[in-house]
Short mmCIF file of C-alpha atoms in Angstrom, two decimals:
data_model
loop_
_atom_site.label_atom_id
_atom_site.label_comp_id
_atom_site.label_asym_id
_atom_site.label_seq_id
_atom_site.Cartn_x
_atom_site.Cartn_y
_atom_site.Cartn_z
CA MET A 15 -24.73 -33.77 131.62
CA THR A 16 -24.81 -37.20 129.98
CA LYS A 17 -25.59 -37.84 126.34
CA ASN A 18 -28.99 -39.29 127.29
CA GLU A 19 -29.84 -36.27 129.43
CA LYS A 20 -28.91 -33.98 126.56
CA GLN A 21 -31.10 -35.97 124.17
CA VAL A 22 -34.04 -35.82 126.59
CA LEU A 23 -33.55 -32.06 126.89
CA ILE A 24 -33.35 -31.65 123.12
CA ASP A 25 -36.49 -33.74 122.62
CA GLY A 26 -38.30 -31.76 125.29
CA LEU A 27 -37.32 -28.45 123.70
CA ARG A 28 -38.50 -29.65 120.29
CA LYS A 29 -41.83 -30.69 121.75
CA LEU A 30 -42.12 -27.39 123.58
CA ALA A 31 -41.42 -25.49 120.35
CA ALA A 32 -44.09 -27.51 118.54
CA ASP A 33 -46.59 -26.85 121.34
CA VAL A 34 -45.83 -23.12 121.27
CA ALA A 35 -46.35 -23.08 117.49
CA ASP A 36 -49.70 -24.87 117.94
CA LEU A 37 -50.73 -22.38 120.60
CA ALA A 38 -49.75 -19.44 118.38
CA SER A 39 -51.80 -20.86 115.51
CA THR A 40 -54.78 -21.32 117.79
CA LEU A 41 -54.51 -17.77 119.09
CA GLU A 42 -54.23 -16.42 115.54
CA GLY A 43 -57.43 -18.27 114.66
CA ILE A 44 -59.23 -16.81 117.68
CA GLU A 45 -57.99 -13.31 116.89
CA ALA A 46 -59.03 -13.62 113.24
CA THR A 47 -62.47 -14.79 114.34
CA SER A 48 -62.94 -11.84 116.71
CA GLN A 49 -61.79 -9.36 114.05
CA ASN A 50 -64.09 -10.86 111.40
CA GLN A 51 -67.35 -10.66 113.28
CA ASP A 52 -69.11 -9.65 110.05
CA GLY A 53 -68.29 -13.03 108.44
CA PRO A 54 -69.05 -16.52 109.70
CA ALA A 55 -66.66 -17.75 112.40
CA GLU A 56 -66.63 -21.32 111.04
CA GLU A 57 -64.39 -20.33 108.13
CA SER A 58 -61.39 -19.49 110.36
CA ALA A 59 -61.41 -22.69 112.42
CA PRO A 60 -60.89 -25.18 109.58
CA ALA A 61 -58.08 -23.05 108.15
CA ALA A 62 -56.24 -23.13 111.49
CA ALA A 63 -56.73 -26.90 111.74
CA GLU A 64 -55.26 -27.45 108.28
CA GLU A 65 -52.15 -25.39 109.07
CA THR A 66 -51.10 -27.50 112.07
CA PRO A 67 -51.26 -31.24 111.38
CA ALA A 68 -51.21 -33.61 114.33
CA LYS A 69 -47.75 -34.29 115.70
CA VAL A 70 -46.29 -37.60 114.57
CA TYR A 71 -43.97 -38.95 117.25
CA THR A 72 -40.99 -41.16 116.57
CA TYR A 73 -40.05 -44.12 118.71
CA GLU A 74 -37.08 -42.17 120.07
CA GLU A 75 -39.22 -39.19 121.09
CA VAL A 76 -41.74 -41.38 122.91
CA ARG A 77 -38.96 -43.36 124.57
CA ALA A 78 -37.36 -40.14 125.83
CA ILE A 79 -40.66 -38.87 127.24
CA LEU A 80 -41.41 -42.15 129.01
CA ALA A 81 -37.84 -42.44 130.28
CA GLU A 82 -38.09 -38.98 131.82
CA LYS A 83 -41.36 -39.94 133.54
CA SER A 84 -39.74 -43.13 134.86
CA ARG A 85 -36.70 -41.23 136.14
CA THR A 86 -38.88 -38.75 138.00
CA GLY A 87 -40.57 -41.48 140.01
CA TYR A 88 -43.46 -42.59 137.83
CA ARG A 89 -42.10 -45.94 136.66
CA ALA A 90 -45.20 -47.90 137.76
CA GLU A 91 -47.47 -45.44 135.96
CA VAL A 92 -45.42 -45.74 132.76
CA LYS A 93 -45.60 -49.55 132.94
CA ALA A 94 -49.36 -49.35 133.52
CA LEU A 95 -49.72 -47.01 130.54
CA LEU A 96 -47.91 -49.46 128.25
CA THR A 97 -49.97 -52.36 129.60
CA ALA A 98 -53.17 -50.38 128.96
CA HIS A 99 -52.09 -50.11 125.32
CA GLY A 100 -51.65 -53.88 125.14
CA VAL A 101 -47.86 -53.94 125.02
CA LYS A 102 -45.18 -55.03 127.42
CA GLN A 103 -42.54 -52.62 126.16
CA LEU A 104 -42.48 -49.57 123.91
CA SER A 105 -40.70 -51.38 121.07
CA ASP A 106 -43.84 -53.54 120.65
CA VAL A 107 -45.82 -50.48 119.52
CA LYS A 108 -45.87 -50.24 115.72
CA SER A 109 -48.34 -47.45 114.96
CA PRO A 110 -47.42 -43.74 114.97
CA GLU A 111 -51.01 -43.00 116.01
CA GLU A 112 -50.48 -45.21 119.04
CA PHE A 113 -47.31 -43.24 119.88
CA ALA A 114 -49.37 -40.03 119.88
CA ALA A 115 -51.96 -41.58 122.19
CA ILE A 116 -49.25 -42.84 124.56
CA VAL A 117 -47.61 -39.40 124.68
CA ALA A 118 -50.95 -37.71 125.36
CA GLU A 119 -51.58 -40.04 128.30
CA ALA A 120 -47.99 -39.78 129.52
CA GLU A 121 -48.21 -35.98 129.69
CA VAL A 122 -50.93 -36.35 132.32
CA ILE A 123 -48.70 -38.51 134.55
CA GLY A 124 -47.36 -36.39 137.38
CA ASN A 125 -49.50 -33.37 136.53
CA GLY A 126 -52.62 -34.45 138.39
#
């Protein structure tokens, strides 16, 4: 296993762990809502949203995700995704919010 493959695996595991934590928080919020049927359900939802802030991706994380998509045969889709965001290459992206949007769209590639 090369150093790059290890880094991609590490990044993927970190993302998976973050997703599992988000899912657990969501399920806790649903369970708390169903147990508190006497009180208003709206109180539990904002508390769960405050506990799990939106993931902020680094350049390296996004690069690893896009590289994995390219390696698995979706190079044209990755290039189209970057073009749709108005950049020619990932290093042209400067905003962490844009990284999050790119990752969200990249996760759909190959899953449809």
